GROMACS .gro file of C-alpha atoms in nm:
model
  476
    1ARG     CA    1  -0.349   3.003   0.451
    2ALA     CA    2  -0.703   2.884   0.393
    3CYS     CA    3  -0.774   2.767   0.033
    4PRO     CA    4  -1.003   2.980  -0.176
    5LYS     CA    5  -1.344   2.832  -0.270
    6ASP     CA    6  -1.282   2.898  -0.643
    7GLN     CA    7  -0.938   2.783  -0.737
    8PRO     CA    8  -0.856   2.881  -1.099
    9ALA     CA    9  -0.715   2.601  -1.326
   10GLY     CA   10  -0.340   2.574  -1.303
   11GLY     CA   11  -0.339   2.721  -0.949
   12GLY     CA   12  -0.304   3.075  -0.835
   13GLY     CA   13  -0.171   3.364  -1.040
   14ALA     CA   14   0.180   3.519  -1.020
   15ASP     CA   15   0.061   3.799  -0.783
   16GLU     CA   16  -0.078   3.545  -0.535
   17LYS     CA   17   0.104   3.546  -0.197
   18LEU     CA   18   0.128   3.206  -0.051
   19GLY     CA   19   0.260   3.328   0.286
   20GLU     CA   20   0.575   3.259   0.469
   21ILE     CA   21   0.644   2.916   0.629
   22THR     CA   22   0.674   2.962   1.001
   23HIS     CA   23   0.833   2.737   1.261
   24HIS     CA   24   0.703   2.725   1.630
   25THR     CA   25   0.861   2.544   1.921
   26LEU     CA   26   0.699   2.458   2.259
   27ARG     CA   27   0.979   2.376   2.519
   28VAL     CA   28   0.866   2.195   2.822
   29GLN     CA   29   0.986   2.018   3.129
   30GLY     CA   30   0.960   1.646   3.132
   31ASP     CA   31   0.816   1.403   2.879
   32PRO     CA   32   0.511   1.548   2.701
   33ARG     CA   33   0.181   1.371   2.611
   34LEU     CA   34  -0.017   1.529   2.331
   35MET     CA   35  -0.395   1.513   2.307
   36ALA     CA   36  -0.591   1.633   2.007
   37PHE     CA   37  -0.955   1.747   1.993
   38PRO     CA   38  -1.079   1.601   1.659
   39ASN     CA   39  -1.196   1.844   1.389
   40SER     CA   40  -1.051   2.143   1.560
   41THR     CA   41  -0.721   2.347   1.588
   42ALA     CA   42  -0.706   2.283   1.967
   43TYR     CA   43  -0.469   2.050   2.145
   44LEU     CA   44  -0.351   1.986   2.496
   45VAL     CA   45   0.007   1.876   2.615
   46LEU     CA   46   0.049   1.730   2.955
   47THR     CA   47   0.400   1.670   3.075
   48SER     CA   48   0.548   1.443   3.339
   49GLN     CA   49   0.640   1.750   3.533
   50GLN     CA   50   0.270   1.821   3.587
   51GLN     CA   51   0.245   2.116   3.332
   52LEU     CA   52  -0.053   2.155   3.102
   53PHE     CA   53  -0.029   2.355   2.782
   54ARG     CA   54  -0.311   2.443   2.531
   55THR     CA   55  -0.322   2.585   2.185
   56ASP     CA   56  -0.614   2.673   1.962
   57SER     CA   57  -0.404   2.759   1.650
   58GLU     CA   58  -0.252   2.415   1.571
   59GLY     CA   59   0.059   2.481   1.777
   60ALA     CA   60   0.142   2.831   1.661
   61GLN     CA   61   0.081   2.971   2.010
   62TRP     CA   62   0.074   2.794   2.340
   63THR     CA   63  -0.053   2.899   2.685
   64GLU     CA   64   0.010   2.725   3.017
   65VAL     CA   65  -0.320   2.619   3.169
   66ASP     CA   66  -0.341   2.726   3.530
   67LEU     CA   67  -0.614   2.493   3.684
   68ALA     CA   68  -0.620   2.695   3.996
   69ALA     CA   69  -0.706   3.014   3.825
   70SER     CA   70  -0.939   2.852   3.575
   71THR     CA   71  -1.135   2.669   3.833
   72ARG     CA   72  -1.100   2.955   4.094
   73ASP     CA   73  -0.985   2.686   4.335
   74SER     CA   74  -0.641   2.729   4.476
   75LYS     CA   75  -0.641   2.373   4.629
   76ILE     CA   76  -0.718   2.178   4.314
   77GLY     CA   77  -0.336   2.083   4.266
   78LYS     CA   78  -0.144   2.018   3.947
   79PRO     CA   79  -0.253   1.777   3.670
   80VAL     CA   80  -0.102   1.418   3.655
   81TYR     CA   81  -0.357   1.232   3.450
   82LEU     CA   82  -0.536   1.340   3.123
   83ALA     CA   83  -0.843   1.169   2.973
   84GLU     CA   84  -1.004   1.248   2.652
   85HIS     CA   85  -1.373   1.188   2.590
   86PRO     CA   86  -1.411   0.960   2.282
   87TYR     CA   87  -1.778   1.034   2.229
   88ASP     CA   88  -1.772   1.414   2.274
   89THR     CA   89  -1.486   1.592   2.099
   90HIS     CA   90  -1.523   1.910   2.316
   91ARG     CA   91  -1.464   1.725   2.654
   92ALA     CA   92  -1.169   1.630   2.851
   93PHE     CA   93  -1.075   1.564   3.221
   94ALA     CA   94  -0.768   1.623   3.425
   95TYR     CA   95  -0.694   1.451   3.751
   96THR     CA   96  -0.457   1.621   3.996
   97ASP     CA   97  -0.200   1.540   4.252
   98ARG     CA   98  -0.446   1.659   4.511
   99ASP     CA   99  -0.704   1.396   4.425
  100ALA     CA  100  -0.928   1.637   4.236
  101LEU     CA  101  -1.088   1.618   3.899
  102ALA     CA  102  -1.120   1.915   3.655
  103PHE     CA  103  -1.351   1.910   3.355
  104THR     CA  104  -1.358   2.104   3.029
  105GLY     CA  105  -1.642   2.117   2.789
  106ASP     CA  106  -1.490   2.367   2.537
  107ARG     CA  107  -1.167   2.194   2.425
  108GLY     CA  108  -0.962   2.323   2.728
  109ALA     CA  109  -1.044   2.694   2.698
  110THR     CA  110  -1.211   2.680   3.055
  111TRP     CA  111  -1.209   2.433   3.334
  112THR     CA  112  -1.432   2.354   3.620
  113ARG     CA  113  -1.392   2.121   3.930
  114VAL     CA  114  -1.587   1.824   3.972
  115ARG     CA  115  -1.681   1.894   4.328
  116ALA     CA  116  -1.862   1.557   4.408
  117LEU     CA  117  -1.581   1.322   4.329
  118PRO     CA  118  -1.655   1.035   4.578
  119ALA     CA  119  -1.299   0.889   4.628
  120ARG     CA  120  -0.933   0.934   4.539
  121ALA     CA  121  -0.788   0.755   4.248
  122ASN     CA  122  -0.706   0.389   4.315
  123GLY     CA  123  -0.348   0.322   4.429
  124LEU     CA  124  -0.332  -0.007   4.252
  125HIS     CA  125  -0.267   0.140   3.903
  126VAL     CA  126  -0.604   0.005   3.774
  127ARG     CA  127  -0.657   0.183   3.427
  128PRO     CA  128  -0.841   0.336   3.275
  129LEU     CA  129  -0.907   0.565   3.563
  130LEU     CA  130  -1.213   0.710   3.380
  131ASP     CA  131  -1.438   0.557   3.117
  132PHE     CA  132  -1.708   0.685   2.901
  133SER     CA  133  -2.038   0.565   2.760
  134ALA     CA  134  -2.130   0.561   2.403
  135ALA     CA  135  -2.494   0.594   2.502
  136ASP     CA  136  -2.468   0.931   2.678
  137PRO     CA  137  -2.162   1.152   2.707
  138ASP     CA  138  -2.265   1.252   3.056
  139HIS     CA  139  -2.234   0.900   3.184
  140LEU     CA  140  -1.900   0.843   3.354
  141LEU     CA  141  -1.713   0.559   3.524
  142PHE     CA  142  -1.444   0.628   3.787
  143VAL     CA  143  -1.212   0.368   3.950
  144GLY     CA  144  -1.125   0.512   4.278
  145GLY     CA  145  -0.996   0.335   4.587
  146THR     CA  146  -0.909   0.331   4.958
  147GLU     CA  147  -0.576   0.439   5.096
  148CYS     CA  148  -0.286   0.205   5.056
  149PRO     CA  149  -0.150  -0.022   5.210
  150GLY     CA  150  -0.444  -0.247   5.283
  151CYS     CA  151  -0.641  -0.090   4.998
  152HIS     CA  152  -0.892  -0.195   4.747
  153THR     CA  153  -1.052  -0.037   4.438
  154GLU     CA  154  -1.404   0.126   4.436
  155VAL     CA  155  -1.597   0.162   4.109
  156TRP     CA  156  -1.827   0.464   4.088
  157VAL     CA  157  -2.074   0.560   3.811
  158SER     CA  158  -2.243   0.892   3.742
  159ARG     CA  159  -2.523   0.980   3.496
  160ASP     CA  160  -2.483   1.363   3.521
  161ASN     CA  161  -2.115   1.432   3.439
  162GLY     CA  162  -1.996   1.386   3.790
  163ALA     CA  163  -2.249   1.579   3.980
  164GLN     CA  164  -2.370   1.275   4.174
  165TRP     CA  165  -2.210   0.929   4.202
  166ARG     CA  166  -2.322   0.578   4.283
  167GLN     CA  167  -2.079   0.309   4.412
  168LEU     CA  168  -2.121   0.002   4.181
  169ALA     CA  169  -1.849  -0.245   4.302
  170THR     CA  170  -1.529  -0.298   4.485
  171HIS     CA  171  -1.209  -0.511   4.440
  172ALA     CA  172  -1.218  -0.463   4.049
  173THR     CA  173  -0.908  -0.502   3.837
  174LYS     CA  174  -1.060  -0.338   3.533
  175CYS     CA  175  -1.396  -0.178   3.443
  176LEU     CA  176  -1.537  -0.044   3.119
  177PHE     CA  177  -1.874   0.053   2.987
  178ALA     CA  178  -1.973  -0.251   2.785
  179ARG     CA  179  -2.162  -0.080   2.505
  180THR     CA  180  -1.955   0.076   2.223
  181ARG     CA  181  -2.059   0.206   1.878
  182GLU     CA  182  -1.982  -0.155   1.749
  183PHE     CA  183  -2.057  -0.379   2.050
  184THR     CA  184  -2.427  -0.360   2.103
  185ALA     CA  185  -2.522  -0.684   2.250
  186LEU     CA  186  -2.566  -0.560   2.602
  187PRO     CA  187  -2.794  -0.283   2.731
  188ALA     CA  188  -2.687   0.076   2.670
  189ASP     CA  189  -2.559   0.144   3.020
  190ALA     CA  190  -2.405  -0.193   3.091
  191VAL     CA  191  -2.067  -0.208   3.262
  192VAL     CA  192  -1.821  -0.500   3.266
  193CYS     CA  193  -1.555  -0.548   3.529
  194THR     CA  194  -1.287  -0.801   3.604
  195GLY     CA  195  -1.190  -0.839   3.971
  196LEU     CA  196  -1.173  -1.059   4.276
  197ALA     CA  197  -1.452  -1.293   4.363
  198ARG     CA  198  -1.433  -1.174   4.720
  199THR     CA  199  -1.530  -0.814   4.800
  200ARG     CA  200  -1.389  -0.786   5.152
  201GLY     CA  201  -1.032  -0.730   5.272
  202GLU     CA  202  -0.730  -0.569   5.121
  203GLN     CA  203  -0.671  -0.607   4.749
  204ASP     CA  204  -0.284  -0.507   4.731
  205GLU     CA  205  -0.193  -0.843   4.905
  206ALA     CA  206  -0.268  -1.150   4.707
  207ARG     CA  207  -0.419  -1.453   4.873
  208ALA     CA  208  -0.371  -1.813   4.764
  209ASP     CA  209  -0.733  -1.869   4.727
  210ASP     CA  210  -0.810  -1.559   4.525
  211ARG     CA  211  -1.012  -1.614   4.220
  212ALA     CA  212  -1.080  -1.376   3.939
  213VAL     CA  213  -1.434  -1.316   3.800
  214VAL     CA  214  -1.595  -1.133   3.509
  215ARG     CA  215  -1.911  -0.941   3.621
  216VAL     CA  216  -2.156  -0.773   3.387
  217TYR     CA  217  -2.372  -0.509   3.544
  218THR     CA  218  -2.677  -0.439   3.322
  219GLN     CA  219  -2.835  -0.146   3.509
  220PRO     CA  220  -2.542   0.008   3.700
  221PHE     CA  221  -2.715   0.340   3.778
  222ARG     CA  222  -3.002   0.165   3.957
  223ASP     CA  223  -2.836  -0.135   4.155
  224SER     CA  224  -2.537  -0.363   4.142
  225SER     CA  225  -2.719  -0.660   4.018
  226HIS     CA  226  -2.500  -0.853   3.769
  227HIS     CA  227  -2.436  -1.194   3.601
  228GLU     CA  228  -2.097  -1.357   3.583
  229ILE     CA  229  -1.936  -1.498   3.263
  230ALA     CA  230  -1.663  -1.768   3.314
  231PRO     CA  231  -1.399  -1.913   3.093
  232ASP     CA  232  -1.317  -2.273   3.058
  233ALA     CA  233  -1.236  -2.482   3.370
  234GLY     CA  234  -0.873  -2.447   3.470
  235CYS     CA  235  -0.846  -2.085   3.328
  236ARG     CA  236  -0.835  -1.763   3.522
  237VAL     CA  237  -0.910  -1.415   3.357
  238GLY     CA  238  -0.654  -1.137   3.323
  239GLU     CA  239  -0.673  -0.848   3.092
  240PHE     CA  240  -0.967  -0.774   2.867
  241HIS     CA  241  -1.049  -0.549   2.563
  242MET     CA  242  -1.342  -0.429   2.367
  243HIS     CA  243  -1.280  -0.481   1.988
  244ALA     CA  244  -1.538  -0.437   1.714
  245GLN     CA  245  -1.831  -0.682   1.790
  246LEU     CA  246  -1.623  -0.884   2.037
  247MET     CA  247  -1.518  -0.868   2.402
  248LEU     CA  248  -1.178  -1.051   2.429
  249PHE     CA  249  -1.035  -1.185   2.757
  250ALA     CA  250  -0.669  -1.301   2.798
  251THR     CA  251  -0.689  -1.607   3.021
  252THR     CA  252  -0.405  -1.831   3.180
  253CYS     CA  253  -0.487  -2.187   3.160
  254THR     CA  254  -0.343  -2.520   3.294
  255GLY     CA  255  -0.411  -2.858   3.161
  256GLU     CA  256  -0.607  -3.142   3.329
  257LEU     CA  257  -0.285  -3.296   3.425
  258GLY     CA  258  -0.112  -2.971   3.531
  259GLY     CA  259   0.197  -2.865   3.376
  260ASP     CA  260   0.313  -2.530   3.230
  261GLU     CA  261   0.064  -2.247   3.207
  262THR     CA  262  -0.037  -2.122   2.867
  263LEU     CA  263  -0.236  -1.826   2.733
  264GLN     CA  264  -0.583  -1.880   2.600
  265VAL     CA  265  -0.791  -1.608   2.443
  266HIS     CA  266  -1.159  -1.624   2.537
  267VAL     CA  267  -1.417  -1.423   2.353
  268THR     CA  268  -1.776  -1.333   2.387
  269ASP     CA  269  -2.017  -1.172   2.122
  270ASP     CA  270  -2.324  -1.154   2.341
  271GLY     CA  271  -2.181  -1.053   2.693
  272ARG     CA  272  -2.320  -1.371   2.853
  273THR     CA  273  -2.104  -1.673   2.742
  274LEU     CA  274  -1.735  -1.711   2.702
  275HIS     CA  275  -1.575  -1.950   2.452
  276ALA     CA  276  -1.207  -2.017   2.392
  277ALA     CA  277  -1.055  -1.918   2.066
  278ARG     CA  278  -0.912  -2.248   1.950
  279LEU     CA  279  -0.528  -2.245   1.842
  280PRO     CA  280  -0.394  -2.479   1.581
  281PRO     CA  281  -0.285  -2.824   1.698
  282GLY     CA  282   0.050  -2.812   1.883
  283ALA     CA  283   0.053  -2.427   1.910
  284ARG     CA  284   0.128  -2.283   2.264
  285VAL     CA  285   0.133  -1.911   2.384
  286ALA     CA  286   0.312  -1.843   2.706
  287PRO     CA  287   0.139  -1.604   2.959
  288ASP     CA  288   0.255  -1.237   2.949
  289ALA     CA  289   0.415  -1.293   2.620
  290PHE     CA  290   0.177  -1.187   2.356
  291THR     CA  291   0.045  -0.876   2.196
  292LEU     CA  292  -0.316  -0.822   2.076
  293LEU     CA  293  -0.360  -0.615   1.763
  294PRO     CA  294  -0.688  -0.504   1.592
  295ALA     CA  295  -0.784  -0.655   1.260
  296GLN     CA  296  -1.063  -0.583   1.004
  297ALA     CA  297  -1.389  -0.764   0.987
  298GLY     CA  298  -1.433  -0.790   1.352
  299GLY     CA  299  -1.142  -1.029   1.408
  300VAL     CA  300  -0.825  -0.987   1.601
  301LEU     CA  301  -0.465  -1.039   1.550
  302LEU     CA  302  -0.237  -1.207   1.818
  303ASP     CA  303   0.134  -1.217   1.802
  304ALA     CA  304   0.280  -1.457   2.045
  305ASP     CA  305   0.649  -1.429   2.173
  306GLY     CA  306   0.854  -1.711   2.031
  307GLY     CA  307   1.174  -1.629   2.222
  308HIS     CA  308   1.495  -1.447   2.104
  309GLY     CA  309   1.298  -1.145   1.976
  310TRP     CA  310   1.058  -1.296   1.731
  311GLY     CA  311   0.714  -1.414   1.743
  312GLN     CA  312   0.430  -1.593   1.568
  313LEU     CA  313   0.120  -1.404   1.423
  314PHE     CA  314  -0.225  -1.559   1.453
  315ALA     CA  315  -0.544  -1.423   1.302
  316SER     CA  316  -0.888  -1.499   1.429
  317SER     CA  317  -1.208  -1.580   1.259
  318SER     CA  318  -1.472  -1.286   1.243
  319ASN     CA  319  -1.642  -1.425   1.567
  320GLY     CA  320  -1.315  -1.499   1.742
  321SER     CA  321  -1.376  -1.870   1.762
  322HIS     CA  322  -1.057  -1.987   1.595
  323LEU     CA  323  -0.699  -1.862   1.552
  324HIS     CA  324  -0.490  -1.970   1.272
  325ARG     CA  325  -0.118  -1.900   1.212
  326VAL     CA  326  -0.069  -1.653   0.935
  327LEU     CA  327   0.312  -1.555   0.980
  328THR     CA  328   0.612  -1.684   1.160
  329HIS     CA  329   0.928  -1.517   1.292
  330THR     CA  330   0.756  -1.169   1.329
  331ASN     CA  331   0.996  -0.915   1.459
  332ARG     CA  332   0.933  -0.816   1.834
  333GLY     CA  333   1.076  -0.542   2.050
  334ALA     CA  334   1.189  -0.584   2.419
  335LEU     CA  335   0.870  -0.430   2.554
  336GLY     CA  336   0.621  -0.608   2.344
  337ALA     CA  337   0.615  -0.382   2.046
  338VAL     CA  338   0.550  -0.572   1.725
  339ASP     CA  339   0.649  -0.483   1.366
  340VAL     CA  340   0.294  -0.578   1.239
  341GLU     CA  341   0.067  -0.297   1.106
  342ARG     CA  342  -0.289  -0.296   0.994
  343VAL     CA  343  -0.300  -0.034   0.719
  344ASP     CA  344  -0.624   0.192   0.802
  345GLY     CA  345  -0.827   0.253   0.505
  346LEU     CA  346  -0.728  -0.050   0.313
  347PRO     CA  347  -0.928  -0.351   0.438
  348GLY     CA  348  -0.729  -0.659   0.452
  349MET     CA  349  -0.382  -0.509   0.417
  350LEU     CA  350  -0.101  -0.583   0.668
  351LEU     CA  351   0.262  -0.492   0.680
  352ALA     CA  352   0.503  -0.695   0.880
  353ASN     CA  353   0.889  -0.737   0.935
  354ARG     CA  354   1.005  -1.099   0.964
  355VAL     CA  355   1.338  -1.216   1.112
  356ASP     CA  356   1.501  -1.387   0.825
  357ASN     CA  357   1.780  -1.547   1.020
  358ALA     CA  358   1.571  -1.651   1.337
  359ASP     CA  359   1.737  -1.991   1.357
  360ALA     CA  360   2.085  -1.840   1.369
  361LEU     CA  361   2.024  -1.575   1.633
  362GLY     CA  362   2.263  -1.589   1.935
  363ALA     CA  363   2.554  -1.402   2.082
  364GLY     CA  364   2.693  -1.150   1.827
  365VAL     CA  365   2.446  -1.225   1.564
  366HIS     CA  366   2.194  -0.936   1.472
  367LYS     CA  367   1.858  -0.976   1.310
  368ARG     CA  368   1.821  -0.960   0.931
  369LEU     CA  369   1.473  -0.817   0.871
  370ARG     CA  370   1.250  -0.840   0.564
  371THR     CA  371   0.924  -0.658   0.513
  372ALA     CA  372   0.628  -0.856   0.383
  373ALA     CA  373   0.279  -0.728   0.282
  374SER     CA  374  -0.049  -0.893   0.264
  375TRP     CA  375  -0.360  -0.766   0.089
  376ASP     CA  376  -0.600  -1.042   0.203
  377GLY     CA  377  -0.582  -1.047   0.577
  378GLY     CA  378  -0.264  -1.254   0.610
  379ARG     CA  379  -0.355  -1.548   0.379
  380SER     CA  380  -0.066  -1.459   0.155
  381TRP     CA  381   0.243  -1.246   0.184
  382HIS     CA  382   0.461  -1.064  -0.075
  383ALA     CA  383   0.771  -0.859  -0.076
  384LEU     CA  384   0.744  -0.492  -0.139
  385PRO     CA  385   0.876  -0.401  -0.487
  386PRO     CA  386   1.156  -0.132  -0.486
  387PRO     CA  387   1.107   0.189  -0.670
  388ALA     CA  388   1.196   0.154  -1.044
  389THR     CA  389   1.500   0.392  -0.988
  390GLU     CA  390   1.651   0.161  -0.732
  391SER     CA  391   1.577  -0.188  -0.861
  392CYS     CA  392   1.857  -0.458  -0.828
  393ALA     CA  393   1.881  -0.830  -0.829
  394ASP     CA  394   1.702  -0.993  -0.533
  395CYS     CA  395   1.616  -0.649  -0.392
  396ALA     CA  396   1.292  -0.529  -0.226
  397LEU     CA  397   1.172  -0.242  -0.018
  398HIS     CA  398   1.198  -0.283   0.355
  399LEU     CA  399   1.027  -0.053   0.604
  400PHE     CA  400   1.087   0.036   0.969
  401GLY     CA  401   0.807  -0.028   1.209
  402ARG     CA  402   0.728   0.009   1.582
  403ALA     CA  403   0.978  -0.252   1.709
  404THR     CA  404   1.254  -0.113   1.490
  405GLY     CA  405   1.237   0.246   1.627
  406GLY     CA  406   1.061   0.401   1.327
  407ALA     CA  407   0.717   0.557   1.265
  408PRO     CA  408   0.490   0.291   1.124
  409PRO     CA  409   0.357   0.343   0.764
  410GLY     CA  410   0.018   0.496   0.766
  411ALA     CA  411  -0.271   0.557   0.523
  412GLY     CA  412  -0.574   0.657   0.735
  413ALA     CA  413  -0.625   1.004   0.598
  414ALA     CA  414  -0.603   0.891   0.238
  415PRO     CA  415  -0.695   0.523   0.147
  416GLY     CA  416  -0.441   0.397  -0.097
  417VAL     CA  417  -0.155   0.645  -0.012
  418LEU     CA  418   0.115   0.515   0.221
  419ILE     CA  419   0.433   0.678   0.348
  420GLY     CA  420   0.714   0.484   0.508
  421VAL     CA  421   1.086   0.503   0.599
  422GLY     CA  422   1.301   0.228   0.490
  423THR     CA  423   1.584   0.087   0.268
  424VAL     CA  424   1.620  -0.100  -0.052
  425GLY     CA  425   1.821  -0.427  -0.050
  426THR     CA  426   1.806  -0.788   0.054
  427HIS     CA  427   1.703  -0.686   0.411
  428LEU     CA  428   1.641  -0.385   0.622
  429GLY     CA  429   1.938  -0.144   0.652
  430ARG     CA  430   2.033   0.092   0.932
  431TYR     CA  431   1.802   0.382   1.007
  432PRO     CA  432   2.052   0.672   0.942
  433GLN     CA  433   2.093   0.551   0.582
  434ALA     CA  434   1.718   0.508   0.530
  435ARG     CA  435   1.500   0.708   0.283
  436THR     CA  436   1.140   0.812   0.274
  437TYR     CA  437   0.903   0.628   0.029
  438MET     CA  438   0.544   0.679  -0.089
  439SER     CA  439   0.291   0.465  -0.254
  440ARG     CA  440  -0.017   0.590  -0.427
  441ASP     CA  441  -0.177   0.253  -0.515
  442GLY     CA  442  -0.197   0.077  -0.177
  443GLY     CA  443   0.170  -0.054  -0.160
  444VAL     CA  444   0.190  -0.206  -0.516
  445THR     CA  445   0.439   0.040  -0.643
  446TRP     CA  446   0.669   0.283  -0.446
  447ALA     CA  447   0.862   0.602  -0.530
  448GLN     CA  448   1.137   0.775  -0.321
  449VAL     CA  449   1.016   1.121  -0.199
  450ARG     CA  450   1.302   1.214   0.040
  451ALA     CA  451   1.657   1.081   0.050
  452ALA     CA  452   1.658   1.077   0.435
  453PRO     CA  453   1.441   0.933   0.719
  454THR     CA  454   1.152   1.165   0.809
  455LEU     CA  455   0.848   1.201   1.039
  456HIS     CA  456   0.547   1.199   0.817
  457ALA     CA  457   0.176   1.265   0.811
  458LEU     CA  458  -0.111   1.294   0.553
  459ALA     CA  459  -0.393   1.547   0.574
  460ASP     CA  460  -0.678   1.678   0.364
  461HIS     CA  461  -0.760   1.324   0.225
  462GLY     CA  462  -0.415   1.292   0.096
  463ALA     CA  463  -0.378   1.634  -0.085
  464LEU     CA  464  -0.129   1.743   0.178
  465ALA     CA  465   0.167   1.541   0.280
  466LEU     CA  466   0.398   1.668   0.571
  467LEU     CA  467   0.748   1.548   0.586
  468ALA     CA  468   0.986   1.658   0.861
  469ALA     CA  469   1.355   1.569   0.910
  470ASP     CA  470   1.363   1.308   1.177
  471ALA     CA  471   1.696   1.425   1.351
  472THR     CA  472   1.745   1.784   1.274
  473PRO     CA  473   1.549   2.107   1.311
  474THR     CA  474   1.344   2.212   1.002
  475SER     CA  475   1.132   2.499   0.887
  476THR     CA  476   1.031   2.351   0.554
   0.00000   0.00000   0.00000
């Protein structure tokens, strides 16, 4: 029910009908992926069984999207990949099992086929398949490819929402528009790609002499002219990300005398020169055993796997030139999930779970986790105080995070308000015995709001808190 514009003091009168609480369920085949259109009531759900559903009533009613009927093309196929447009909240794209691309400009109400798609999607799992420009929502980047085996990627760009395409590059391993709302050092249409130095032959079979390069295309809609940016000698480029005013590259490096390979993070703030983010003396990070996390003030957090399910957390300077250790024995999951959370809306606040008995871990020994909070970007850490009603000697509040199977505490919709699931004691207890807690002062004090674990969300700038039982159906 929409709130009245003029709300009398003390709320509505006795005769005011608040309406009945309703419960709606969408049953699908396969694993669902939800995509929201910001500032609207419209959502899309794509399942692993190639079903696409849409609602424009925040989930009260769902309809299955028939792309063949909507596009009037019986050969378009079933959707397998969904891409949201980060710079136009009305647009989305769906790629199908018949190598076709469909587009919606009205939050999924209608769909049209992109007729001029120049190639099929690449078979080398290079992602993202589609990328979008912050300069113009009609500018698209598509990473297609030739048929495997013996295949390679092809990078195409369009300046008219897919009506016409121009091939920009081949043999790429990742491509993005280099201009974001925060990274503005390069021209508006610039594209950055990692890929092989060679541009001939197959890409799905590695060669001993293959060399990875970073190419920056400054005018991709006109020609393929570019400049290369290179890491330190002895380092080869792997993954890269855009974050705030930085472009970050994960590189694998060997020393002058050989030896084991280590991870080195290289950064650029101008798109032309790369410099290594220096680790503290003696610190080493193994390749493929790290997680990059966003941080405030333009920096980055890097959690490096230390073995046995724990890691070390490093924070960078604002320009990415140095990394310093801010926390040891951070809790890590088997697939790289890390119990470290940046609290949106509260600059400088971090929540992390530490393995208290890291030195004793082994066969039959389980982790003892304790939650720590920082309000100054990791410079100092403190235990979370328990609610006044649950205080005890040497007790603190400990919260579940991503690596412990819970929903991470969040505050984005209402700065200063946090909701989390956890336990009170000397360490984090088991999830079935957990309760739901809320803080209204940025984590300084906490109160229990539900004597059970819940899924939770905040809305309307914190005026509305939604709590739903995590393991049982609910209509309240």
